[in-house]
Amino acid sequence: MDINSAEFLISNTTFKKCPQNEKAEFAFIGRSNVGKSSLINMITGKKKLAKTSSTPGKTQLINHFIVNDEWYLVDLPGYGYAKASKKSRKVWEHFISEYLLHREFLLTTFVLIDSRLEPQAIDLEFMNWCGSKGIPFSIIFTKTDKLSSSALQKKLSFYKKEMLKYWEELPPVFISSSQSKLGRESILNYLQEILNSFSESRS
Ligand code: GTP
Ligand code: MG
């Protein structure tokens, strides 16, 4: 799929104010600093589209970007930010779960996972929660440029094994690097497939 245009549209603190025009949407979620905003920039080919930072906790709102005038990519705040207070975690949980549960045209949520880390309870719990609520998701392993290919393969197979303790089958899994652009084609092809079935289902 070609990206012809990608523009920032709106930031919100509540799903209720998010755009209401029946366009397909894809969200990016995961731990703070995992690379959600960078991945949106890599996929759209616009380095400064979503704000990134080496300090965790940069993205604080629900950010809609419109792509090809046709569908949305949504950048969300991260979870598991060590310095966040209990109260702000509760606020996060509420507004993100409301968003994920109520966006009718949210076709898939990409859960981003740092490929360097061992499986983290917070990610596994989040994916289990998505499963229990019937929220379709896929996994994208990020920052793979920081690992050798053999180390990456080891991490991936360990992760998959861990997930199969909870799941009968794995969701779609992608590997990415916002630095080398690894994963861009596969992710875009996957988005195209989902968009095709979405438009077929509506015609
Ligand atoms: P929050 O908005 O704070 O939740 O973070 P985020 O998940 O949006 O992460 P962001 O894209 O802001 O990236 C965090 C840091 O990781 C930045 O310093 C990025 O440059 C770096 N980073 C992101 N993706 C990659 C990658 O694929 N490779 C490398 N080497 N660094 C990356
Ligand atoms: Mg961000």
JSON list of N, CA and C in Angstrom, two decimals, residues 8 11-13 28 30-39 41 47-63 65 75-84 92 95-96 143:
[
{"chain": "A", "resi": 8, "resn": "PHE", "atom": "N", "xyz": [-1.95, 15.00, 11.08]},
{"chain": "A", "resi": 8, "resn": "PHE", "atom": "CA", "xyz": [-2.53, 15.00, 12.42]},
{"chain": "A", "resi": 8, "resn": "PHE", "atom": "C", "xyz": [-3.93, 15.56, 12.34]},
{"chain": "A", "resi": 11, "resn": "SER", "atom": "N", "xyz": [-6.44, 15.57, 19.03]},
{"chain": "A", "resi": 11, "resn": "SER", "atom": "CA", "xyz": [-6.09, 14.87, 20.28]},
{"chain": "A", "resi": 11, "resn": "SER", "atom": "C", "xyz": [-7.27, 14.95, 21.23]},
{"chain": "A", "resi": 12, "resn": "ASN", "atom": "N", "xyz": [-7.51, 13.87, 21.96]},
{"chain": "A", "resi": 12, "resn": "ASN", "atom": "CA", "xyz": [-8.65, 13.84, 22.88]},
{"chain": "A", "resi": 12, "resn": "ASN", "atom": "C", "xyz": [-8.31, 13.15, 24.19]},
{"chain": "A", "resi": 13, "resn": "THR", "atom": "N", "xyz": [-9.05, 13.51, 25.23]},
{"chain": "A", "resi": 13, "resn": "THR", "atom": "CA", "xyz": [-8.91, 12.80, 26.50]},
{"chain": "A", "resi": 13, "resn": "THR", "atom": "C", "xyz": [-10.06, 11.82, 26.69]},
{"chain": "A", "resi": 28, "resn": "PHE", "atom": "N", "xyz": [-2.25, 2.04, 18.27]},
{"chain": "A", "resi": 28, "resn": "PHE", "atom": "CA", "xyz": [-0.94, 1.55, 18.72]},
{"chain": "A", "resi": 28, "resn": "PHE", "atom": "C", "xyz": [-0.85, 1.73, 20.22]},
{"chain": "A", "resi": 30, "resn": "GLY", "atom": "N", "xyz": [1.01, 0.04, 24.10]},
{"chain": "A", "resi": 30, "resn": "GLY", "atom": "CA", "xyz": [2.14, -0.70, 24.66]},
{"chain": "A", "resi": 30, "resn": "GLY", "atom": "C", "xyz": [2.79, 0.12, 25.75]},
{"chain": "A", "resi": 31, "resn": "ARG", "atom": "N", "xyz": [3.83, -0.45, 26.35]},
{"chain": "A", "resi": 31, "resn": "ARG", "atom": "CA", "xyz": [4.49, 0.25, 27.45]},
{"chain": "A", "resi": 31, "resn": "ARG", "atom": "C", "xyz": [5.06, 1.59, 26.99]},
{"chain": "A", "resi": 32, "resn": "SER", "atom": "N", "xyz": [5.13, 2.49, 27.94]},
{"chain": "A", "resi": 32, "resn": "SER", "atom": "CA", "xyz": [5.73, 3.79, 27.68]},
{"chain": "A", "resi": 32, "resn": "SER", "atom": "C", "xyz": [7.12, 3.59, 27.11]},
{"chain": "A", "resi": 33, "resn": "ASN", "atom": "N", "xyz": [7.45, 4.35, 26.06]},
{"chain": "A", "resi": 33, "resn": "ASN", "atom": "CA", "xyz": [8.79, 4.32, 25.49]},
{"chain": "A", "resi": 33, "resn": "ASN", "atom": "C", "xyz": [9.08, 3.12, 24.57]},
{"chain": "A", "resi": 34, "resn": "VAL", "atom": "N", "xyz": [8.06, 2.29, 24.33]},
{"chain": "A", "resi": 34, "resn": "VAL", "atom": "CA", "xyz": [8.30, 1.10, 23.51]},
{"chain": "A", "resi": 34, "resn": "VAL", "atom": "C", "xyz": [8.52, 1.46, 22.03]},
{"chain": "A", "resi": 35, "resn": "GLY", "atom": "N", "xyz": [8.05, 2.66, 21.65]},
{"chain": "A", "resi": 35, "resn": "GLY", "atom": "CA", "xyz": [8.26, 3.10, 20.26]},
{"chain": "A", "resi": 35, "resn": "GLY", "atom": "C", "xyz": [6.99, 3.23, 19.44]},
{"chain": "A", "resi": 36, "resn": "LYS", "atom": "N", "xyz": [5.86, 3.51, 20.09]},
{"chain": "A", "resi": 36, "resn": "LYS", "atom": "CA", "xyz": [4.58, 3.63, 19.38]},
{"chain": "A", "resi": 36, "resn": "LYS", "atom": "C", "xyz": [4.58, 4.81, 18.41]},
{"chain": "A", "resi": 37, "resn": "SER", "atom": "N", "xyz": [4.95, 5.97, 18.94]},
{"chain": "A", "resi": 37, "resn": "SER", "atom": "CA", "xyz": [4.91, 7.18, 18.10]},
{"chain": "A", "resi": 37, "resn": "SER", "atom": "C", "xyz": [5.94, 7.07, 16.97]},
{"chain": "A", "resi": 38, "resn": "SER", "atom": "N", "xyz": [7.12, 6.55, 17.29]},
{"chain": "A", "resi": 38, "resn": "SER", "atom": "CA", "xyz": [8.15, 6.38, 16.25]},
{"chain": "A", "resi": 38, "resn": "SER", "atom": "C", "xyz": [7.66, 5.44, 15.15]},
{"chain": "A", "resi": 39, "resn": "LEU", "atom": "N", "xyz": [6.94, 4.40, 15.54]},
{"chain": "A", "resi": 39, "resn": "LEU", "atom": "CA", "xyz": [6.45, 3.45, 14.53]},
{"chain": "A", "resi": 39, "resn": "LEU", "atom": "C", "xyz": [5.42, 4.09, 13.61]},
{"chain": "A", "resi": 41, "resn": "ASN", "atom": "N", "xyz": [5.38, 7.17, 12.78]},
{"chain": "A", "resi": 41, "resn": "ASN", "atom": "CA", "xyz": [6.17, 8.01, 11.86]},
{"chain": "A", "resi": 41, "resn": "ASN", "atom": "C", "xyz": [6.85, 7.16, 10.78]},
{"chain": "A", "resi": 47, "resn": "LYS", "atom": "N", "xyz": [8.60, 11.77, 9.55]},
{"chain": "A", "resi": 47, "resn": "LYS", "atom": "CA", "xyz": [9.39, 11.68, 10.77]},
{"chain": "A", "resi": 47, "resn": "LYS", "atom": "C", "xyz": [8.84, 12.46, 11.95]},
{"chain": "A", "resi": 48, "resn": "LYS", "atom": "N", "xyz": [8.13, 13.55, 11.64]},
{"chain": "A", "resi": 48, "resn": "LYS", "atom": "CA", "xyz": [7.70, 14.41, 12.75]},
{"chain": "A", "resi": 48, "resn": "LYS", "atom": "C", "xyz": [6.20, 14.37, 12.97]},
{"chain": "A", "resi": 49, "resn": "LEU", "atom": "N", "xyz": [5.53, 13.38, 12.41]},
{"chain": "A", "resi": 49, "resn": "LEU", "atom": "CA", "xyz": [4.07, 13.35, 12.51]},
{"chain": "A", "resi": 49, "resn": "LEU", "atom": "C", "xyz": [3.63, 13.18, 13.97]},
{"chain": "A", "resi": 50, "resn": "ALA", "atom": "N", "xyz": [4.06, 12.11, 14.60]},
{"chain": "A", "resi": 50, "resn": "ALA", "atom": "CA", "xyz": [3.72, 11.89, 16.02]},
{"chain": "A", "resi": 50, "resn": "ALA", "atom": "C", "xyz": [4.92, 12.30, 16.85]},
{"chain": "A", "resi": 51, "resn": "LYS", "atom": "N", "xyz": [4.64, 12.89, 18.01]},
{"chain": "A", "resi": 51, "resn": "LYS", "atom": "CA", "xyz": [5.75, 13.37, 18.85]},
{"chain": "A", "resi": 51, "resn": "LYS", "atom": "C", "xyz": [6.41, 12.22, 19.59]},
{"chain": "A", "resi": 52, "resn": "THR", "atom": "N", "xyz": [7.73, 12.17, 19.49]},
{"chain": "A", "resi": 52, "resn": "THR", "atom": "CA", "xyz": [8.47, 11.09, 20.15]},
{"chain": "A", "resi": 52, "resn": "THR", "atom": "C", "xyz": [9.41, 11.71, 21.18]},
{"chain": "A", "resi": 53, "resn": "SER", "atom": "N", "xyz": [9.89, 10.89, 22.11]},
{"chain": "A", "resi": 53, "resn": "SER", "atom": "CA", "xyz": [10.84, 11.39, 23.10]},
{"chain": "A", "resi": 53, "resn": "SER", "atom": "C", "xyz": [11.57, 10.22, 23.73]},
{"chain": "A", "resi": 54, "resn": "SER", "atom": "N", "xyz": [12.82, 10.47, 24.13]},
{"chain": "A", "resi": 54, "resn": "SER", "atom": "CA", "xyz": [13.55, 9.41, 24.80]},
{"chain": "A", "resi": 54, "resn": "SER", "atom": "C", "xyz": [13.09, 9.28, 26.26]},
{"chain": "A", "resi": 55, "resn": "THR", "atom": "N", "xyz": [12.30, 10.25, 26.73]},
{"chain": "A", "resi": 55, "resn": "THR", "atom": "CA", "xyz": [11.75, 10.18, 28.09]},
{"chain": "A", "resi": 55, "resn": "THR", "atom": "C", "xyz": [10.36, 9.53, 28.04]},
{"chain": "A", "resi": 56, "resn": "PRO", "atom": "N", "xyz": [10.13, 8.49, 28.85]},
{"chain": "A", "resi": 56, "resn": "PRO", "atom": "CA", "xyz": [8.82, 7.84, 28.82]},
{"chain": "A", "resi": 56, "resn": "PRO", "atom": "C", "xyz": [7.70, 8.79, 29.22]},
{"chain": "A", "resi": 57, "resn": "GLY", "atom": "N", "xyz": [6.50, 8.53, 28.72]},
{"chain": "A", "resi": 57, "resn": "GLY", "atom": "CA", "xyz": [5.33, 9.32, 29.11]},
{"chain": "A", "resi": 57, "resn": "GLY", "atom": "C", "xyz": [5.08, 10.50, 28.19]},
{"chain": "A", "resi": 58, "resn": "LYS", "atom": "N", "xyz": [5.66, 10.46, 26.97]},
{"chain": "A", "resi": 58, "resn": "LYS", "atom": "CA", "xyz": [5.51, 11.59, 26.05]},
{"chain": "A", "resi": 58, "resn": "LYS", "atom": "C", "xyz": [4.06, 11.74, 25.57]},
{"chain": "A", "resi": 59, "resn": "THR", "atom": "N", "xyz": [3.50, 10.65, 25.05]},
{"chain": "A", "resi": 59, "resn": "THR", "atom": "CA", "xyz": [2.14, 10.72, 24.50]},
{"chain": "A", "resi": 59, "resn": "THR", "atom": "C", "xyz": [1.15, 10.59, 25.65]},
{"chain": "A", "resi": 60, "resn": "GLN", "atom": "N", "xyz": [0.27, 11.57, 25.78]},
{"chain": "A", "resi": 60, "resn": "GLN", "atom": "CA", "xyz": [-0.65, 11.60, 26.92]},
{"chain": "A", "resi": 60, "resn": "GLN", "atom": "C", "xyz": [-2.11, 11.53, 26.52]},
{"chain": "A", "resi": 61, "resn": "LEU", "atom": "N", "xyz": [-2.37, 11.67, 25.22]},
{"chain": "A", "resi": 61, "resn": "LEU", "atom": "CA", "xyz": [-3.76, 11.78, 24.78]},
{"chain": "A", "resi": 61, "resn": "LEU", "atom": "C", "xyz": [-4.04, 10.74, 23.69]},
{"chain": "A", "resi": 62, "resn": "ILE", "atom": "N", "xyz": [-5.29, 10.66, 23.30]},
{"chain": "A", "resi": 62, "resn": "ILE", "atom": "CA", "xyz": [-5.67, 9.82, 22.15]},
{"chain": "A", "resi": 62, "resn": "ILE", "atom": "C", "xyz": [-5.48, 10.69, 20.90]},
{"chain": "A", "resi": 63, "resn": "ASN", "atom": "N", "xyz": [-4.52, 10.33, 20.07]},
{"chain": "A", "resi": 63, "resn": "ASN", "atom": "CA", "xyz": [-4.18, 11.16, 18.91]},
{"chain": "A", "resi": 63, "resn": "ASN", "atom": "C", "xyz": [-4.59, 10.49, 17.61]},
{"chain": "A", "resi": 65, "resn": "PHE", "atom": "N", "xyz": [-4.55, 10.38, 13.57]},
{"chain": "A", "resi": 65, "resn": "PHE", "atom": "CA", "xyz": [-3.89, 10.82, 12.35]},
{"chain": "A", "resi": 65, "resn": "PHE", "atom": "C", "xyz": [-4.69, 10.25, 11.19]},
{"chain": "A", "resi": 75, "resn": "ASP", "atom": "N", "xyz": [-2.41, 7.10, 17.93]},
{"chain": "A", "resi": 75, "resn": "ASP", "atom": "CA", "xyz": [-1.29, 7.00, 18.87]},
{"chain": "A", "resi": 75, "resn": "ASP", "atom": "C", "xyz": [-1.84, 7.18, 20.28]},
{"chain": "A", "resi": 76, "resn": "LEU", "atom": "N", "xyz": [-1.53, 6.22, 21.14]},
{"chain": "A", "resi": 76, "resn": "LEU", "atom": "CA", "xyz": [-2.08, 6.24, 22.50]},
{"chain": "A", "resi": 76, "resn": "LEU", "atom": "C", "xyz": [-0.95, 6.40, 23.52]},
{"chain": "A", "resi": 77, "resn": "PRO", "atom": "N", "xyz": [-1.30, 6.88, 24.71]},
{"chain": "A", "resi": 77, "resn": "PRO", "atom": "CA", "xyz": [-0.28, 6.94, 25.77]},
{"chain": "A", "resi": 77, "resn": "PRO", "atom": "C", "xyz": [0.13, 5.53, 26.19]},
{"chain": "A", "resi": 78, "resn": "GLY", "atom": "N", "xyz": [1.34, 5.42, 26.69]},
{"chain": "A", "resi": 78, "resn": "GLY", "atom": "CA", "xyz": [1.84, 4.10, 27.09]},
{"chain": "A", "resi": 78, "resn": "GLY", "atom": "C", "xyz": [1.38, 3.71, 28.49]},
{"chain": "A", "resi": 79, "resn": "TYR", "atom": "N", "xyz": [1.46, 2.43, 28.78]},
{"chain": "A", "resi": 79, "resn": "TYR", "atom": "CA", "xyz": [1.19, 1.97, 30.15]},
{"chain": "A", "resi": 79, "resn": "TYR", "atom": "C", "xyz": [2.51, 1.57, 30.80]},
{"chain": "A", "resi": 80, "resn": "GLY", "atom": "N", "xyz": [2.43, 1.32, 32.11]},
{"chain": "A", "resi": 80, "resn": "GLY", "atom": "CA", "xyz": [3.61, 0.83, 32.82]},
{"chain": "A", "resi": 80, "resn": "GLY", "atom": "C", "xyz": [4.68, 1.87, 33.04]},
{"chain": "A", "resi": 81, "resn": "TYR", "atom": "N", "xyz": [4.28, 3.13, 33.02]},
{"chain": "A", "resi": 81, "resn": "TYR", "atom": "CA", "xyz": [5.25, 4.20, 33.24]},
{"chain": "A", "resi": 81, "resn": "TYR", "atom": "C", "xyz": [5.58, 4.24, 34.73]},
{"chain": "A", "resi": 82, "resn": "ALA", "atom": "N", "xyz": [6.85, 3.94, 35.05]},
{"chain": "A", "resi": 82, "resn": "ALA", "atom": "CA", "xyz": [7.24, 3.71, 36.44]},
{"chain": "A", "resi": 82, "resn": "ALA", "atom": "C", "xyz": [6.91, 4.90, 37.35]},
{"chain": "A", "resi": 83, "resn": "LYS", "atom": "N", "xyz": [7.04, 6.12, 36.80]},
{"chain": "A", "resi": 83, "resn": "LYS", "atom": "CA", "xyz": [6.86, 7.29, 37.68]},
{"chain": "A", "resi": 83, "resn": "LYS", "atom": "C", "xyz": [5.40, 7.72, 37.81]},
{"chain": "A", "resi": 84, "resn": "ALA", "atom": "N", "xyz": [4.50, 7.05, 37.10]},
{"chain": "A", "resi": 84, "resn": "ALA", "atom": "CA", "xyz": [3.10, 7.48, 37.16]},
{"chain": "A", "resi": 84, "resn": "ALA", "atom": "C", "xyz": [2.52, 7.16, 38.54]},
{"chain": "A", "resi": 92, "resn": "TRP", "atom": "N", "xyz": [-5.61, 6.58, 33.38]},
{"chain": "A", "resi": 92, "resn": "TRP", "atom": "CA", "xyz": [-5.17, 6.00, 32.10]},
{"chain": "A", "resi": 92, "resn": "TRP", "atom": "C", "xyz": [-6.02, 4.77, 31.77]},
{"chain": "A", "resi": 95, "resn": "PHE", "atom": "N", "xyz": [-9.57, 5.72, 30.71]},
{"chain": "A", "resi": 95, "resn": "PHE", "atom": "CA", "xyz": [-9.83, 6.34, 29.42]},
{"chain": "A", "resi": 95, "resn": "PHE", "atom": "C", "xyz": [-9.36, 5.49, 28.24]},
{"chain": "A", "resi": 96, "resn": "ILE", "atom": "N", "xyz": [-8.34, 4.67, 28.47]},
{"chain": "A", "resi": 96, "resn": "ILE", "atom": "CA", "xyz": [-7.93, 3.77, 27.38]},
{"chain": "A", "resi": 96, "resn": "ILE", "atom": "C", "xyz": [-8.90, 2.61, 27.23]},
{"chain": "A", "resi": 143, "resn": "LYS", "atom": "N", "xyz": [12.14, -2.12, 18.05]},
{"chain": "A", "resi": 143, "resn": "LYS", "atom": "CA", "xyz": [13.57, -1.88, 18.32]},
{"chain": "A", "resi": 143, "resn": "LYS", "atom": "C", "xyz": [14.45, -3.09, 18.01]}
]
